[in-house]
JSON list of C-alpha atoms in Angstrom, two decimals:
[
{"chain": "A", "resi": 1, "resn": "ALA", "atom": "CA", "xyz": [-7.33, 21.15, -11.78]},
{"chain": "A", "resi": 2, "resn": "GLN", "atom": "CA", "xyz": [-10.49, 22.22, -13.60]},
{"chain": "A", "resi": 3, "resn": "LYS", "atom": "CA", "xyz": [-12.79, 20.18, -15.58]},
{"chain": "A", "resi": 4, "resn": "VAL", "atom": "CA", "xyz": [-15.94, 20.82, -17.78]},
{"chain": "A", "resi": 5, "resn": "THR", "atom": "CA", "xyz": [-17.92, 18.04, -19.00]},
{"chain": "A", "resi": 6, "resn": "GLN", "atom": "CA", "xyz": [-20.73, 18.26, -21.78]},
{"chain": "A", "resi": 7, "resn": "ALA", "atom": "CA", "xyz": [-22.15, 14.76, -21.89]},
{"chain": "A", "resi": 8, "resn": "GLN", "atom": "CA", "xyz": [-24.36, 15.47, -24.82]},
{"chain": "A", "resi": 9, "resn": "THR", "atom": "CA", "xyz": [-22.15, 15.07, -27.90]},
{"chain": "A", "resi": 10, "resn": "GLU", "atom": "CA", "xyz": [-24.92, 15.62, -30.40]},
{"chain": "A", "resi": 11, "resn": "ILE", "atom": "CA", "xyz": [-28.45, 16.65, -30.20]},
{"chain": "A", "resi": 12, "resn": "SER", "atom": "CA", "xyz": [-31.03, 16.95, -32.92]},
{"chain": "A", "resi": 13, "resn": "VAL", "atom": "CA", "xyz": [-34.34, 18.81, -32.49]},
{"chain": "A", "resi": 14, "resn": "VAL", "atom": "CA", "xyz": [-37.10, 19.96, -34.87]},
{"chain": "A", "resi": 15, "resn": "GLU", "atom": "CA", "xyz": [-37.53, 23.66, -35.31]},
{"chain": "A", "resi": 16, "resn": "LYS", "atom": "CA", "xyz": [-39.52, 25.41, -32.74]},
{"chain": "A", "resi": 17, "resn": "GLU", "atom": "CA", "xyz": [-38.62, 22.69, -30.13]},
{"chain": "A", "resi": 18, "resn": "ASP", "atom": "CA", "xyz": [-37.12, 23.89, -26.79]},
{"chain": "A", "resi": 19, "resn": "VAL", "atom": "CA", "xyz": [-33.65, 22.47, -26.11]},
{"chain": "A", "resi": 20, "resn": "THR", "atom": "CA", "xyz": [-31.28, 22.30, -23.12]},
{"chain": "A", "resi": 21, "resn": "LEU", "atom": "CA", "xyz": [-27.54, 21.71, -23.40]},
{"chain": "A", "resi": 22, "resn": "ASP", "atom": "CA", "xyz": [-26.01, 20.49, -20.23]},
{"chain": "A", "resi": 23, "resn": "CYS", "atom": "CA", "xyz": [-22.67, 21.63, -18.58]},
{"chain": "A", "resi": 24, "resn": "VAL", "atom": "CA", "xyz": [-21.02, 20.28, -15.52]},
{"chain": "A", "resi": 25, "resn": "TYR", "atom": "CA", "xyz": [-17.93, 21.59, -14.13]},
{"chain": "A", "resi": 26, "resn": "GLU", "atom": "CA", "xyz": [-15.36, 21.05, -11.50]},
{"chain": "A", "resi": 27, "resn": "THR", "atom": "CA", "xyz": [-13.24, 23.17, -9.47]},
{"chain": "A", "resi": 28, "resn": "ARG", "atom": "CA", "xyz": [-11.77, 23.49, -6.22]},
{"chain": "A", "resi": 29, "resn": "ASP", "atom": "CA", "xyz": [-11.74, 27.50, -6.39]},
{"chain": "A", "resi": 30, "resn": "THR", "atom": "CA", "xyz": [-14.59, 29.39, -4.88]},
{"chain": "A", "resi": 31, "resn": "THR", "atom": "CA", "xyz": [-13.97, 32.31, -7.38]},
{"chain": "A", "resi": 32, "resn": "TYR", "atom": "CA", "xyz": [-14.56, 31.55, -10.99]},
{"chain": "A", "resi": 33, "resn": "TYR", "atom": "CA", "xyz": [-16.56, 32.40, -14.23]},
{"chain": "A", "resi": 34, "resn": "LEU", "atom": "CA", "xyz": [-18.38, 30.28, -16.49]},
{"chain": "A", "resi": 35, "resn": "PHE", "atom": "CA", "xyz": [-18.95, 30.87, -20.14]},
{"chain": "A", "resi": 36, "resn": "TRP", "atom": "CA", "xyz": [-20.99, 29.58, -23.21]},
{"chain": "A", "resi": 37, "resn": "TYR", "atom": "CA", "xyz": [-19.64, 29.95, -26.77]},
{"chain": "A", "resi": 38, "resn": "LYS", "atom": "CA", "xyz": [-21.28, 29.17, -29.84]},
{"chain": "A", "resi": 39, "resn": "GLN", "atom": "CA", "xyz": [-19.29, 27.86, -32.88]},
{"chain": "A", "resi": 40, "resn": "PRO", "atom": "CA", "xyz": [-21.18, 28.03, -36.24]},
{"chain": "A", "resi": 41, "resn": "PRO", "atom": "CA", "xyz": [-20.28, 26.18, -39.31]},
{"chain": "A", "resi": 42, "resn": "SER", "atom": "CA", "xyz": [-17.97, 29.34, -40.15]},
{"chain": "A", "resi": 43, "resn": "GLY", "atom": "CA", "xyz": [-15.64, 28.20, -37.33]},
{"chain": "A", "resi": 44, "resn": "GLU", "atom": "CA", "xyz": [-15.27, 31.30, -35.21]},
{"chain": "A", "resi": 45, "resn": "LEU", "atom": "CA", "xyz": [-16.49, 30.98, -31.55]},
{"chain": "A", "resi": 46, "resn": "VAL", "atom": "CA", "xyz": [-18.77, 33.63, -30.65]},
{"chain": "A", "resi": 47, "resn": "PHE", "atom": "CA", "xyz": [-19.08, 34.52, -26.78]},
{"chain": "A", "resi": 48, "resn": "LEU", "atom": "CA", "xyz": [-22.73, 34.21, -25.51]},
{"chain": "A", "resi": 49, "resn": "ILE", "atom": "CA", "xyz": [-22.66, 34.76, -21.78]},
{"chain": "A", "resi": 50, "resn": "ARG", "atom": "CA", "xyz": [-20.49, 35.00, -18.62]},
{"chain": "A", "resi": 51, "resn": "ARG", "atom": "CA", "xyz": [-21.67, 34.10, -15.15]},
{"chain": "A", "resi": 52, "resn": "ASN", "atom": "CA", "xyz": [-19.42, 34.45, -12.09]},
{"chain": "A", "resi": 53, "resn": "SER", "atom": "CA", "xyz": [-19.59, 32.00, -9.09]},
{"chain": "A", "resi": 54, "resn": "PHE", "atom": "CA", "xyz": [-21.19, 34.48, -6.79]},
{"chain": "A", "resi": 55, "resn": "ASP", "atom": "CA", "xyz": [-24.21, 35.16, -9.04]},
{"chain": "A", "resi": 56, "resn": "GLU", "atom": "CA", "xyz": [-26.60, 32.23, -9.20]},
{"chain": "A", "resi": 57, "resn": "GLN", "atom": "CA", "xyz": [-29.40, 34.44, -10.93]},
{"chain": "A", "resi": 58, "resn": "ASN", "atom": "CA", "xyz": [-30.74, 32.72, -13.98]},
{"chain": "A", "resi": 59, "resn": "GLU", "atom": "CA", "xyz": [-30.59, 34.78, -17.02]},
{"chain": "A", "resi": 60, "resn": "ILE", "atom": "CA", "xyz": [-32.80, 35.22, -20.05]},
{"chain": "A", "resi": 61, "resn": "SER", "atom": "CA", "xyz": [-31.78, 36.91, -23.32]},
{"chain": "A", "resi": 62, "resn": "GLY", "atom": "CA", "xyz": [-34.35, 36.66, -25.87]},
{"chain": "A", "resi": 63, "resn": "ARG", "atom": "CA", "xyz": [-34.83, 32.98, -26.81]},
{"chain": "A", "resi": 64, "resn": "TYR", "atom": "CA", "xyz": [-31.81, 32.07, -24.75]},
{"chain": "A", "resi": 65, "resn": "SER", "atom": "CA", "xyz": [-31.79, 31.30, -21.03]},
{"chain": "A", "resi": 66, "resn": "TRP", "atom": "CA", "xyz": [-29.12, 29.95, -18.65]},
{"chain": "A", "resi": 67, "resn": "ASN", "atom": "CA", "xyz": [-29.59, 27.98, -15.36]},
{"chain": "A", "resi": 68, "resn": "PHE", "atom": "CA", "xyz": [-26.63, 28.12, -12.95]},
{"chain": "A", "resi": 69, "resn": "GLN", "atom": "CA", "xyz": [-26.70, 25.83, -9.76]},
{"chain": "A", "resi": 70, "resn": "LYS", "atom": "CA", "xyz": [-23.72, 25.83, -7.75]},
{"chain": "A", "resi": 71, "resn": "SER", "atom": "CA", "xyz": [-25.24, 22.92, -5.69]},
{"chain": "A", "resi": 72, "resn": "THR", "atom": "CA", "xyz": [-25.06, 20.72, -8.67]},
{"chain": "A", "resi": 73, "resn": "SER", "atom": "CA", "xyz": [-22.06, 22.40, -10.28]},
{"chain": "A", "resi": 74, "resn": "SER", "atom": "CA", "xyz": [-24.05, 22.93, -13.27]},
{"chain": "A", "resi": 75, "resn": "PHE", "atom": "CA", "xyz": [-24.57, 25.78, -15.96]},
{"chain": "A", "resi": 76, "resn": "ASN", "atom": "CA", "xyz": [-27.10, 24.58, -18.62]},
{"chain": "A", "resi": 77, "resn": "PHE", "atom": "CA", "xyz": [-28.21, 26.47, -21.52]},
{"chain": "A", "resi": 78, "resn": "THR", "atom": "CA", "xyz": [-31.73, 26.46, -22.99]},
{"chain": "A", "resi": 79, "resn": "ILE", "atom": "CA", "xyz": [-32.88, 27.61, -26.41]},
{"chain": "A", "resi": 80, "resn": "THR", "atom": "CA", "xyz": [-36.72, 28.06, -26.66]},
{"chain": "A", "resi": 81, "resn": "ALA", "atom": "CA", "xyz": [-38.40, 27.79, -29.80]},
{"chain": "A", "resi": 82, "resn": "SER", "atom": "CA", "xyz": [-35.26, 26.72, -31.59]},
{"chain": "A", "resi": 83, "resn": "GLN", "atom": "CA", "xyz": [-34.49, 27.81, -35.12]},
{"chain": "A", "resi": 84, "resn": "VAL", "atom": "CA", "xyz": [-32.36, 26.47, -37.94]},
{"chain": "A", "resi": 85, "resn": "VAL", "atom": "CA", "xyz": [-29.80, 29.20, -37.48]},
{"chain": "A", "resi": 86, "resn": "ASP", "atom": "CA", "xyz": [-29.38, 27.85, -33.96]},
{"chain": "A", "resi": 87, "resn": "SER", "atom": "CA", "xyz": [-27.47, 24.94, -35.48]},
{"chain": "A", "resi": 88, "resn": "ALA", "atom": "CA", "xyz": [-23.86, 25.18, -34.11]},
{"chain": "A", "resi": 89, "resn": "VAL", "atom": "CA", "xyz": [-21.44, 23.57, -31.73]},
{"chain": "A", "resi": 90, "resn": "TYR", "atom": "CA", "xyz": [-21.82, 25.02, -28.22]},
{"chain": "A", "resi": 91, "resn": "PHE", "atom": "CA", "xyz": [-19.11, 24.95, -25.78]},
{"chain": "A", "resi": 92, "resn": "CYS", "atom": "CA", "xyz": [-18.99, 25.58, -22.13]},
{"chain": "A", "resi": 93, "resn": "ALA", "atom": "CA", "xyz": [-15.90, 27.01, -20.42]},
{"chain": "A", "resi": 94, "resn": "LEU", "atom": "CA", "xyz": [-14.60, 27.66, -16.97]},
{"chain": "A", "resi": 95, "resn": "GLY", "atom": "CA", "xyz": [-12.15, 30.18, -15.94]},
{"chain": "A", "resi": 96, "resn": "VAL", "atom": "CA", "xyz": [-10.61, 30.38, -12.47]},
{"chain": "A", "resi": 97, "resn": "SER", "atom": "CA", "xyz": [-9.22, 33.39, -10.51]},
{"chain": "A", "resi": 98, "resn": "GLY", "atom": "CA", "xyz": [-5.52, 33.54, -10.60]},
{"chain": "A", "resi": 99, "resn": "SER", "atom": "CA", "xyz": [-5.28, 31.57, -13.82]},
{"chain": "A", "resi": 100, "resn": "ALA", "atom": "CA", "xyz": [-3.46, 33.49, -16.49]},
{"chain": "A", "resi": 101, "resn": "ARG", "atom": "CA", "xyz": [-4.12, 30.25, -18.71]},
{"chain": "A", "resi": 102, "resn": "GLN", "atom": "CA", "xyz": [-7.83, 31.41, -19.11]},
{"chain": "A", "resi": 103, "resn": "LEU", "atom": "CA", "xyz": [-10.31, 28.84, -19.98]},
{"chain": "A", "resi": 104, "resn": "THR", "atom": "CA", "xyz": [-10.92, 25.29, -19.68]},
{"chain": "A", "resi": 105, "resn": "PHE", "atom": "CA", "xyz": [-13.38, 24.07, -22.23]},
{"chain": "A", "resi": 106, "resn": "GLY", "atom": "CA", "xyz": [-15.81, 21.28, -22.42]},
{"chain": "A", "resi": 107, "resn": "SER", "atom": "CA", "xyz": [-15.82, 18.95, -25.56]},
{"chain": "A", "resi": 108, "resn": "GLY", "atom": "CA", "xyz": [-18.83, 20.86, -27.06]},
{"chain": "A", "resi": 109, "resn": "THR", "atom": "CA", "xyz": [-22.33, 19.67, -28.12]},
{"chain": "A", "resi": 110, "resn": "GLN", "atom": "CA", "xyz": [-23.24, 19.75, -31.80]},
{"chain": "A", "resi": 111, "resn": "LEU", "atom": "CA", "xyz": [-26.85, 20.99, -32.08]},
{"chain": "A", "resi": 112, "resn": "THR", "atom": "CA", "xyz": [-28.76, 20.39, -35.08]},
{"chain": "A", "resi": 113, "resn": "VAL", "atom": "CA", "xyz": [-32.12, 22.15, -35.81]},
{"chain": "A", "resi": 114, "resn": "LEU", "atom": "CA", "xyz": [-34.10, 20.49, -38.56]},
{"chain": "A", "resi": 115, "resn": "PRO", "atom": "CA", "xyz": [-36.63, 22.60, -40.54]},
{"chain": "Y", "resi": 1, "resn": "ASP", "atom": "CA", "xyz": [-14.34, 47.00, -37.14]},
{"chain": "Y", "resi": 2, "resn": "GLY", "atom": "CA", "xyz": [-12.07, 45.41, -34.73]},
{"chain": "Y", "resi": 3, "resn": "GLY", "atom": "CA", "xyz": [-11.29, 41.73, -34.61]},
{"chain": "Y", "resi": 4, "resn": "ILE", "atom": "CA", "xyz": [-9.05, 38.89, -35.17]},
{"chain": "Y", "resi": 5, "resn": "THR", "atom": "CA", "xyz": [-7.66, 37.81, -38.46]},
{"chain": "Y", "resi": 6, "resn": "GLN", "atom": "CA", "xyz": [-6.31, 34.32, -39.19]},
{"chain": "Y", "resi": 7, "resn": "SER", "atom": "CA", "xyz": [-4.78, 33.43, -42.37]},
{"chain": "Y", "resi": 8, "resn": "PRO", "atom": "CA", "xyz": [-4.96, 31.45, -44.39]},
{"chain": "Y", "resi": 9, "resn": "LYS", "atom": "CA", "xyz": [-8.22, 29.70, -44.08]},
{"chain": "Y", "resi": 10, "resn": "TYR", "atom": "CA", "xyz": [-6.89, 26.44, -45.44]},
{"chain": "Y", "resi": 11, "resn": "LEU", "atom": "CA", "xyz": [-3.45, 25.27, -45.48]},
{"chain": "Y", "resi": 12, "resn": "PHE", "atom": "CA", "xyz": [-1.94, 22.12, -46.98]},
{"chain": "Y", "resi": 13, "resn": "ARG", "atom": "CA", "xyz": [1.56, 20.91, -46.36]},
{"chain": "Y", "resi": 14, "resn": "LYS", "atom": "CA", "xyz": [3.74, 17.96, -46.79]},
{"chain": "Y", "resi": 15, "resn": "GLU", "atom": "CA", "xyz": [4.88, 16.02, -43.77]},
{"chain": "Y", "resi": 16, "resn": "GLY", "atom": "CA", "xyz": [8.31, 17.17, -42.56]},
{"chain": "Y", "resi": 17, "resn": "GLN", "atom": "CA", "xyz": [7.62, 20.81, -43.36]},
{"chain": "Y", "resi": 18, "resn": "ASN", "atom": "CA", "xyz": [7.22, 23.53, -40.91]},
{"chain": "Y", "resi": 19, "resn": "VAL", "atom": "CA", "xyz": [4.36, 25.75, -41.26]},
{"chain": "Y", "resi": 20, "resn": "THR", "atom": "CA", "xyz": [3.40, 29.22, -39.84]},
{"chain": "Y", "resi": 21, "resn": "LEU", "atom": "CA", "xyz": [-0.03, 30.15, -39.12]},
{"chain": "Y", "resi": 22, "resn": "SER", "atom": "CA", "xyz": [-0.90, 33.99, -39.01]},
{"chain": "Y", "resi": 23, "resn": "CYS", "atom": "CA", "xyz": [-2.82, 35.84, -36.22]},
{"chain": "Y", "resi": 24, "resn": "GLU", "atom": "CA", "xyz": [-3.36, 39.54, -36.25]},
{"chain": "Y", "resi": 25, "resn": "GLN", "atom": "CA", "xyz": [-5.80, 41.52, -33.91]},
{"chain": "Y", "resi": 26, "resn": "ASN", "atom": "CA", "xyz": [-6.67, 45.16, -33.75]},
{"chain": "Y", "resi": 27, "resn": "LEU", "atom": "CA", "xyz": [-8.73, 44.97, -30.55]},
{"chain": "Y", "resi": 28, "resn": "ASN", "atom": "CA", "xyz": [-5.55, 46.28, -28.58]},
{"chain": "Y", "resi": 29, "resn": "HIS", "atom": "CA", "xyz": [-5.79, 43.17, -26.41]},
{"chain": "Y", "resi": 30, "resn": "ASP", "atom": "CA", "xyz": [-2.80, 42.35, -24.35]},
{"chain": "Y", "resi": 31, "resn": "ALA", "atom": "CA", "xyz": [-3.44, 38.59, -24.27]},
{"chain": "Y", "resi": 32, "resn": "MET", "atom": "CA", "xyz": [-3.33, 36.27, -27.10]},
{"chain": "Y", "resi": 33, "resn": "TYR", "atom": "CA", "xyz": [-3.83, 32.57, -27.22]},
{"chain": "Y", "resi": 34, "resn": "TRP", "atom": "CA", "xyz": [-3.60, 29.51, -29.72]},
{"chain": "Y", "resi": 35, "resn": "TYR", "atom": "CA", "xyz": [-5.94, 26.69, -29.42]},
{"chain": "Y", "resi": 36, "resn": "ARG", "atom": "CA", "xyz": [-6.18, 23.44, -31.25]},
{"chain": "Y", "resi": 37, "resn": "GLN", "atom": "CA", "xyz": [-9.54, 21.86, -32.05]},
{"chain": "Y", "resi": 38, "resn": "ASP", "atom": "CA", "xyz": [-10.05, 18.22, -33.00]},
{"chain": "Y", "resi": 39, "resn": "PRO", "atom": "CA", "xyz": [-13.34, 16.51, -33.41]},
{"chain": "Y", "resi": 40, "resn": "GLY", "atom": "CA", "xyz": [-14.99, 15.51, -30.17]},
{"chain": "Y", "resi": 41, "resn": "GLN", "atom": "CA", "xyz": [-12.08, 16.90, -27.90]},
{"chain": "Y", "resi": 42, "resn": "GLY", "atom": "CA", "xyz": [-13.14, 20.51, -27.52]},
{"chain": "Y", "resi": 43, "resn": "LEU", "atom": "CA", "xyz": [-10.43, 23.21, -27.61]},
{"chain": "Y", "resi": 44, "resn": "ARG", "atom": "CA", "xyz": [-6.95, 22.71, -26.28]},
{"chain": "Y", "resi": 45, "resn": "LEU", "atom": "CA", "xyz": [-4.47, 25.27, -25.25]},
{"chain": "Y", "resi": 46, "resn": "ILE", "atom": "CA", "xyz": [-1.18, 25.39, -27.26]},
{"chain": "Y", "resi": 47, "resn": "TYR", "atom": "CA", "xyz": [0.31, 28.66, -26.15]},
{"chain": "Y", "resi": 48, "resn": "TYR", "atom": "CA", "xyz": [-0.67, 31.74, -24.51]},
{"chain": "Y", "resi": 49, "resn": "SER", "atom": "CA", "xyz": [0.92, 35.40, -24.17]},
{"chain": "Y", "resi": 50, "resn": "GLN", "atom": "CA", "xyz": [-0.09, 38.08, -21.88]},
{"chain": "Y", "resi": 51, "resn": "ILE", "atom": "CA", "xyz": [2.39, 40.63, -22.87]},
{"chain": "Y", "resi": 52, "resn": "VAL", "atom": "CA", "xyz": [4.68, 41.27, -25.72]},
{"chain": "Y", "resi": 53, "resn": "ASN", "atom": "CA", "xyz": [7.98, 39.26, -25.79]},
{"chain": "Y", "resi": 54, "resn": "ASP", "atom": "CA", "xyz": [6.53, 36.79, -23.25]},
{"chain": "Y", "resi": 55, "resn": "PHE", "atom": "CA", "xyz": [4.61, 33.55, -23.71]},
{"chain": "Y", "resi": 56, "resn": "GLN", "atom": "CA", "xyz": [3.89, 30.36, -21.92]},
{"chain": "Y", "resi": 57, "resn": "LYS", "atom": "CA", "xyz": [3.40, 26.89, -22.84]},
{"chain": "Y", "resi": 58, "resn": "GLY", "atom": "CA", "xyz": [-0.40, 25.42, -22.77]},
{"chain": "Y", "resi": 59, "resn": "ASP", "atom": "CA", "xyz": [-1.44, 22.00, -22.46]},
{"chain": "Y", "resi": 60, "resn": "ILE", "atom": "CA", "xyz": [-0.23, 20.60, -25.65]},
{"chain": "Y", "resi": 61, "resn": "ALA", "atom": "CA", "xyz": [2.98, 22.81, -26.70]},
{"chain": "Y", "resi": 62, "resn": "GLU", "atom": "CA", "xyz": [5.19, 20.01, -27.88]},
{"chain": "Y", "resi": 63, "resn": "GLY", "atom": "CA", "xyz": [5.86, 20.39, -31.75]},
{"chain": "Y", "resi": 64, "resn": "TYR", "atom": "CA", "xyz": [4.74, 24.14, -31.82]},
{"chain": "Y", "resi": 65, "resn": "SER", "atom": "CA", "xyz": [6.69, 27.52, -31.37]},
{"chain": "Y", "resi": 66, "resn": "VAL", "atom": "CA", "xyz": [5.22, 30.93, -30.97]},
{"chain": "Y", "resi": 67, "resn": "SER", "atom": "CA", "xyz": [6.67, 34.64, -31.09]},
{"chain": "Y", "resi": 68, "resn": "ARG", "atom": "CA", "xyz": [5.21, 37.93, -29.64]},
{"chain": "Y", "resi": 69, "resn": "GLU", "atom": "CA", "xyz": [7.27, 40.71, -30.97]},
{"chain": "Y", "resi": 70, "resn": "LYS", "atom": "CA", "xyz": [4.06, 42.98, -31.55]},
{"chain": "Y", "resi": 71, "resn": "LYS", "atom": "CA", "xyz": [1.11, 43.37, -29.46]},
{"chain": "Y", "resi": 72, "resn": "GLU", "atom": "CA", "xyz": [-1.21, 42.73, -32.31]},
{"chain": "Y", "resi": 73, "resn": "SER", "atom": "CA", "xyz": [0.60, 39.53, -33.70]},
{"chain": "Y", "resi": 74, "resn": "PHE", "atom": "CA", "xyz": [1.01, 36.18, -32.54]},
{"chain": "Y", "resi": 75, "resn": "PRO", "atom": "CA", "xyz": [2.20, 33.67, -35.13]},
{"chain": "Y", "resi": 76, "resn": "LEU", "atom": "CA", "xyz": [2.10, 29.97, -34.39]},
{"chain": "Y", "resi": 77, "resn": "THR", "atom": "CA", "xyz": [4.77, 27.62, -36.07]},
{"chain": "Y", "resi": 78, "resn": "VAL", "atom": "CA", "xyz": [3.70, 24.09, -36.53]},
{"chain": "Y", "resi": 79, "resn": "THR", "atom": "CA", "xyz": [7.03, 22.18, -36.65]},
{"chain": "Y", "resi": 80, "resn": "SER", "atom": "CA", "xyz": [7.99, 18.80, -38.26]},
{"chain": "Y", "resi": 81, "resn": "ALA", "atom": "CA", "xyz": [8.24, 17.43, -34.61]},
{"chain": "Y", "resi": 82, "resn": "GLN", "atom": "CA", "xyz": [4.35, 17.66, -34.22]},
{"chain": "Y", "resi": 83, "resn": "LYS", "atom": "CA", "xyz": [3.33, 14.20, -34.74]},
{"chain": "Y", "resi": 84, "resn": "ASN", "atom": "CA", "xyz": [-0.38, 14.97, -35.71]},
{"chain": "Y", "resi": 85, "resn": "PRO", "atom": "CA", "xyz": [-0.54, 18.31, -37.02]},
{"chain": "Y", "resi": 86, "resn": "THR", "atom": "CA", "xyz": [-3.76, 18.12, -38.98]},
{"chain": "Y", "resi": 87, "resn": "ALA", "atom": "CA", "xyz": [-6.37, 20.15, -37.07]},
{"chain": "Y", "resi": 88, "resn": "PHE", "atom": "CA", "xyz": [-8.23, 23.19, -36.76]},
{"chain": "Y", "resi": 89, "resn": "TYR", "atom": "CA", "xyz": [-6.35, 25.97, -35.21]},
{"chain": "Y", "resi": 90, "resn": "LEU", "atom": "CA", "xyz": [-7.81, 28.94, -33.53]},
{"chain": "Y", "resi": 91, "resn": "CYS", "atom": "CA", "xyz": [-6.28, 32.09, -32.33]},
{"chain": "Y", "resi": 92, "resn": "ALA", "atom": "CA", "xyz": [-7.92, 34.18, -29.69]},
{"chain": "Y", "resi": 93, "resn": "SER", "atom": "CA", "xyz": [-7.31, 37.38, -27.66]},
{"chain": "Y", "resi": 94, "resn": "SER", "atom": "CA", "xyz": [-8.69, 39.08, -24.57]},
{"chain": "Y", "resi": 95, "resn": "THR", "atom": "CA", "xyz": [-7.85, 41.74, -22.09]},
{"chain": "Y", "resi": 96, "resn": "THR", "atom": "CA", "xyz": [-6.09, 40.21, -19.23]},
{"chain": "Y", "resi": 97, "resn": "GLY", "atom": "CA", "xyz": [-7.71, 38.39, -16.39]},
{"chain": "Y", "resi": 98, "resn": "TYR", "atom": "CA", "xyz": [-9.58, 35.08, -16.02]},
{"chain": "Y", "resi": 99, "resn": "ALA", "atom": "CA", "xyz": [-12.92, 36.87, -16.22]},
{"chain": "Y", "resi": 100, "resn": "SER", "atom": "CA", "xyz": [-12.42, 38.33, -19.73]},
{"chain": "Y", "resi": 101, "resn": "PRO", "atom": "CA", "xyz": [-14.32, 36.70, -22.81]},
{"chain": "Y", "resi": 102, "resn": "LEU", "atom": "CA", "xyz": [-12.09, 35.52, -25.46]},
{"chain": "Y", "resi": 103, "resn": "HIS", "atom": "CA", "xyz": [-12.50, 36.85, -28.88]},
{"chain": "Y", "resi": 104, "resn": "PHE", "atom": "CA", "xyz": [-11.76, 34.34, -31.66]},
{"chain": "Y", "resi": 105, "resn": "GLY", "atom": "CA", "xyz": [-10.56, 34.42, -35.21]},
{"chain": "Y", "resi": 106, "resn": "ASN", "atom": "CA", "xyz": [-12.03, 32.28, -37.90]},
{"chain": "Y", "resi": 107, "resn": "GLY", "atom": "CA", "xyz": [-9.53, 29.45, -37.58]},
{"chain": "Y", "resi": 108, "resn": "THR", "atom": "CA", "xyz": [-6.99, 27.86, -39.93]},
{"chain": "Y", "resi": 109, "resn": "ARG", "atom": "CA", "xyz": [-7.65, 24.35, -41.04]},
{"chain": "Y", "resi": 110, "resn": "LEU", "atom": "CA", "xyz": [-4.16, 22.76, -41.63]},
{"chain": "Y", "resi": 111, "resn": "THR", "atom": "CA", "xyz": [-3.85, 19.45, -43.38]},
{"chain": "Y", "resi": 112, "resn": "VAL", "atom": "CA", "xyz": [-0.57, 17.72, -43.39]},
{"chain": "Y", "resi": 113, "resn": "THR", "atom": "CA", "xyz": [-0.11, 14.75, -45.86]}
]
């Protein structure tokens, strides 16, 4: 069985601070994908990034960066110089090969960026 | 623009009534999904379908039913058997395969009193 843990339920930061959202996953499969989604107040989940289990390179996209470490089964997400528009619920998710059921989601982290 | 349309955005029903939530996609995706979102519990899979006229139960299918008569449509019926139907419901679609990102609709917030 797969499991995704996002231990941080809520985080509040002041604008321009950096913030890291933690994600820890569990799976016995060796082939899997990890995802991050953003859910703004409008409700729609927006896909941010996908990383496969064979690619441990960190990725940076603008103010966003992701740190994937198989040794600790973690896929953490950092927002640099946060902005009010970053306020949302962020979900980490895991998809394993051979599973037509798609993704196992974490419980989400509510990020509030204060002006 | 391609996307997923869920309607209505807000829905109110009396206890004991069945209600159907609409989900339409024009992304030409084969797979479609229904998730339920409750505060602090993330997303839980209700039903999914990989092809027309076929669907499978997810983790919390009891009290729900679906149909997939057309590729672009995947309506969800919340029946009176669902004990706690008040929730936020999200429909999603994707190309088939575990590596495919999901595309989500805006959701329907159902309140049953």
